[in-house]
């Protein structure tokens, strides 16, 4: 359920804040969201994979903490990020 290098690079390019940005909160949230969507589709097929479910819950918690950090820094960055990712329906 991990991301390969081309998917990571594409996510970095679409969510980076400046040319050499690879680890900002926006990029991390985008990568976590992609991993969460892949893992949740895996868990729909494999309902008894409990260890992957625990990892999914940890990733969701980490994404939630990063989103609250971004929201505390700038409300505009937060709203643009969740709109771009299509989360918080």
Short mmCIF file of C-alpha atoms in Angstrom, two decimals:
data_model
loop_
_atom_site.label_atom_id
_atom_site.label_comp_id
_atom_site.label_asym_id
_atom_site.label_seq_id
_atom_site.Cartn_x
_atom_site.Cartn_y
_atom_site.Cartn_z
CA UNK A 1 0.00 0.00 0.00
CA UNK A 2 2.99 2.29 -0.21
CA UNK A 3 3.50 4.87 -2.90
CA UNK A 4 6.06 4.37 -5.64
CA UNK A 5 8.51 7.12 -6.54
CA UNK A 6 6.58 8.48 -9.52
CA UNK A 7 3.40 8.87 -7.46
CA UNK A 8 5.37 10.58 -4.68
CA UNK A 9 7.05 12.96 -7.10
CA UNK A 10 3.72 13.83 -8.70
CA UNK A 11 2.19 14.58 -5.28
CA UNK A 12 5.19 16.68 -4.30
CA UNK A 13 5.01 18.68 -7.52
CA UNK A 14 1.31 19.45 -7.13
CA UNK A 15 1.39 20.37 -3.42
CA UNK A 16 4.79 21.97 -2.86
CA UNK A 17 4.98 25.56 -1.65
CA UNK A 18 8.32 26.40 -3.30
CA UNK A 19 10.72 24.75 -5.73
CA UNK A 20 12.71 22.68 -3.23
CA UNK A 21 9.84 21.81 -0.89
CA UNK A 22 9.52 18.08 -0.23
CA UNK A 23 8.36 17.88 3.37
CA UNK A 24 5.95 20.66 4.19
CA UNK A 25 2.75 19.85 6.01
CA UNK A 26 0.75 20.17 2.78
CA UNK A 27 2.93 17.59 1.02
CA UNK A 28 2.77 15.23 4.00
CA UNK A 29 -1.03 15.48 4.17
CA UNK A 30 -1.28 14.79 0.43
CA UNK A 31 0.91 11.69 0.72
CA UNK A 32 -0.99 10.43 3.75
CA UNK A 33 -4.31 10.98 1.99
CA UNK A 34 -3.17 8.94 -0.99
CA UNK A 35 -1.91 6.12 1.25
CA UNK A 36 -5.16 6.21 3.25
CA UNK A 37 -7.27 5.88 0.13
CA UNK A 38 -5.19 2.94 -1.14
CA UNK A 39 -5.27 1.20 2.22
CA UNK A 40 -9.00 1.70 2.70
CA UNK A 41 -9.71 0.14 -0.69
CA UNK A 42 -7.46 -2.79 0.32
CA UNK A 43 -9.38 -3.19 3.57
CA UNK A 44 -12.70 -3.30 1.74
CA UNK A 45 -11.46 -6.42 -0.01
CA UNK A 46 -9.64 -7.91 3.01
CA UNK A 47 -11.91 -7.36 5.98
CA UNK A 48 -9.88 -9.49 8.43
CA UNK A 49 -6.57 -7.65 7.94
CA UNK A 50 -6.50 -6.16 11.41
CA UNK A 51 -2.88 -5.06 11.47
CA UNK A 52 -3.38 -2.97 8.33
CA UNK A 53 -6.51 -1.50 9.89
CA UNK A 54 -4.45 -0.39 12.89
CA UNK A 55 -1.93 1.24 10.56
CA UNK A 56 -4.77 2.98 8.75
CA UNK A 57 -6.08 4.43 12.01
CA UNK A 58 -2.59 5.68 12.89
CA UNK A 59 -2.26 7.36 9.49
CA UNK A 60 -5.66 9.00 9.90
CA UNK A 61 -4.59 10.35 13.29
CA UNK A 62 -1.33 11.69 11.89
CA UNK A 63 -3.18 13.40 9.03
CA UNK A 64 -5.62 14.92 11.50
CA UNK A 65 -2.77 16.34 13.59
CA UNK A 66 -1.06 17.78 10.51
CA UNK A 67 -4.30 19.34 9.34
CA UNK A 68 -4.86 20.96 12.72
CA UNK A 69 -1.30 22.33 12.55
CA UNK A 70 -1.94 23.84 9.11
CA UNK A 71 -5.24 25.27 10.30
CA UNK A 72 -3.53 26.90 13.27
CA UNK A 73 -0.92 28.49 11.03
CA UNK A 74 -3.21 29.74 8.27
CA UNK A 75 -6.92 29.19 7.71
CA UNK A 76 -6.55 29.98 4.00
CA UNK A 77 -3.87 27.29 3.50
CA UNK A 78 -6.11 24.82 5.33
CA UNK A 79 -9.21 25.52 3.22
CA UNK A 80 -7.26 25.41 -0.03
CA UNK A 81 -5.60 22.14 0.97
CA UNK A 82 -8.80 20.32 1.87
CA UNK A 83 -10.46 21.63 -1.28
CA UNK A 84 -7.56 20.45 -3.42
CA UNK A 85 -7.53 17.01 -1.80
CA UNK A 86 -11.30 16.63 -1.67
CA UNK A 87 -11.45 15.62 1.99
CA UNK A 88 -13.77 16.77 4.77
CA UNK A 89 -16.77 16.25 2.57
#
